[in-house]
GROMACS .gro file of C-alpha atoms in nm:
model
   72
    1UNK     CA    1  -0.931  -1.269   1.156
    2UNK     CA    2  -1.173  -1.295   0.847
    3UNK     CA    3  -1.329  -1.030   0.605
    4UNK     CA    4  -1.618  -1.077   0.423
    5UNK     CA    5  -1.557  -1.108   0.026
    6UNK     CA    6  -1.889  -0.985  -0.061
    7UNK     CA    7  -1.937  -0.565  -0.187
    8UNK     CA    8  -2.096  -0.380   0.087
    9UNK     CA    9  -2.256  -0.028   0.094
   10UNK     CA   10  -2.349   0.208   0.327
   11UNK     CA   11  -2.716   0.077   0.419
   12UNK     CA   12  -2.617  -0.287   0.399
   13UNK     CA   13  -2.738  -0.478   0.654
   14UNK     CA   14  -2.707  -0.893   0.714
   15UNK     CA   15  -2.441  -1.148   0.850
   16UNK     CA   16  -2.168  -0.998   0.619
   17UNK     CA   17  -2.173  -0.619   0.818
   18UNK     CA   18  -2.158  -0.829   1.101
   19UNK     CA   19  -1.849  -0.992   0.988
   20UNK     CA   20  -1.717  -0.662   0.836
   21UNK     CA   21  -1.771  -0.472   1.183
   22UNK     CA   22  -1.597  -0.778   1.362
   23UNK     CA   23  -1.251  -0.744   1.142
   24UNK     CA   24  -1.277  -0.357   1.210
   25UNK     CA   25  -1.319  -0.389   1.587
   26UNK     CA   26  -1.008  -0.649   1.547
   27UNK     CA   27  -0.827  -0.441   1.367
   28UNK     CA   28  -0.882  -0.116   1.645
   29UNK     CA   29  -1.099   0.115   1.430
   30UNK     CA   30  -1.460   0.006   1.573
   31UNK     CA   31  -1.524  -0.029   1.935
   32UNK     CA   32  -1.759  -0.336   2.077
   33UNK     CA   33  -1.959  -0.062   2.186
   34UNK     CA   34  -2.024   0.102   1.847
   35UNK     CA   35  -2.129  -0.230   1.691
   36UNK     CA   36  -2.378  -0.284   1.960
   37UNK     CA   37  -2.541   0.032   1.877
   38UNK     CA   38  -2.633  -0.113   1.539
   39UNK     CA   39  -2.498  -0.515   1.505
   40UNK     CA   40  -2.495  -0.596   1.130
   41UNK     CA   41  -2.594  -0.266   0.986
   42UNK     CA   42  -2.383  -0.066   0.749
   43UNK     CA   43  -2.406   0.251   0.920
   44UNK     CA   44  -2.217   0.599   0.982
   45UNK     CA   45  -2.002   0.482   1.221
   46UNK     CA   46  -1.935   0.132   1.003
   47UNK     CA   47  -1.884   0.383   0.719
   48UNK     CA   48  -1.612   0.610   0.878
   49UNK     CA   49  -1.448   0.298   1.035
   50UNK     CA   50  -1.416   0.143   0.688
   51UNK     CA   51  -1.287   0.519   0.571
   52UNK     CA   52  -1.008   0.502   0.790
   53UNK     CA   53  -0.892   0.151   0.727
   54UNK     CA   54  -0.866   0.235   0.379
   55UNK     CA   55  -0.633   0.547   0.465
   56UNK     CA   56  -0.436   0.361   0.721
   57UNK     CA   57  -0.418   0.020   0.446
   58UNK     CA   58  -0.339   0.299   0.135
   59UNK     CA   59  -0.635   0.181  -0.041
   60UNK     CA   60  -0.733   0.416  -0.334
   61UNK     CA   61  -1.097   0.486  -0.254
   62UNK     CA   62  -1.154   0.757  -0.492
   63UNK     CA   63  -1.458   0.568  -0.639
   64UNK     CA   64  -1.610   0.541  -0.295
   65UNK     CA   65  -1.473   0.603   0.033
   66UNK     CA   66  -1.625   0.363   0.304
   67UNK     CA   67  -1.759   0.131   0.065
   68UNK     CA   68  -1.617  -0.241   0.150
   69UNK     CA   69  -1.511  -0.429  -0.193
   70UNK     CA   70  -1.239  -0.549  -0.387
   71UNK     CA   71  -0.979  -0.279  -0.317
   72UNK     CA   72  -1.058  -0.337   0.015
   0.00000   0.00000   0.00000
């Protein structure tokens, strides 16, 4: 199970999302069939996945929910 290290935003697109979307399906809160509706874009449903692995992780996103970086 790997996570990319690299700051991702909403709109993000490349290998990294790709990687980021992997961990999330791993980790339940993407399904394969969400990522195949956009593979390696940083998207709604990429956003709101990464919202609620912060909440379920207890990572203070106050300075931007759904955002992938450090804290993360």
């Amino acid at each position: 199970m790997s996570y990319p290290t690299k700051n991702l935003t909403p709109g993000s697109r490349g290998n990294e999302v790709a990687q980021l979307q992997q961990f999330l399906v791993e980790q339940g809160f993407l399904t394969p069939q969400q990522v195949a509706t956009g593979p390696g874009i940083y998207g709604p449903q990429t956003t709101a996945a990464v919202k609620q692995w912060q909440k379920a992780n207890g990572v203070d996103n106050t300075s931007g929910p759904g955002y992938w970086g450090p804290r993360s």
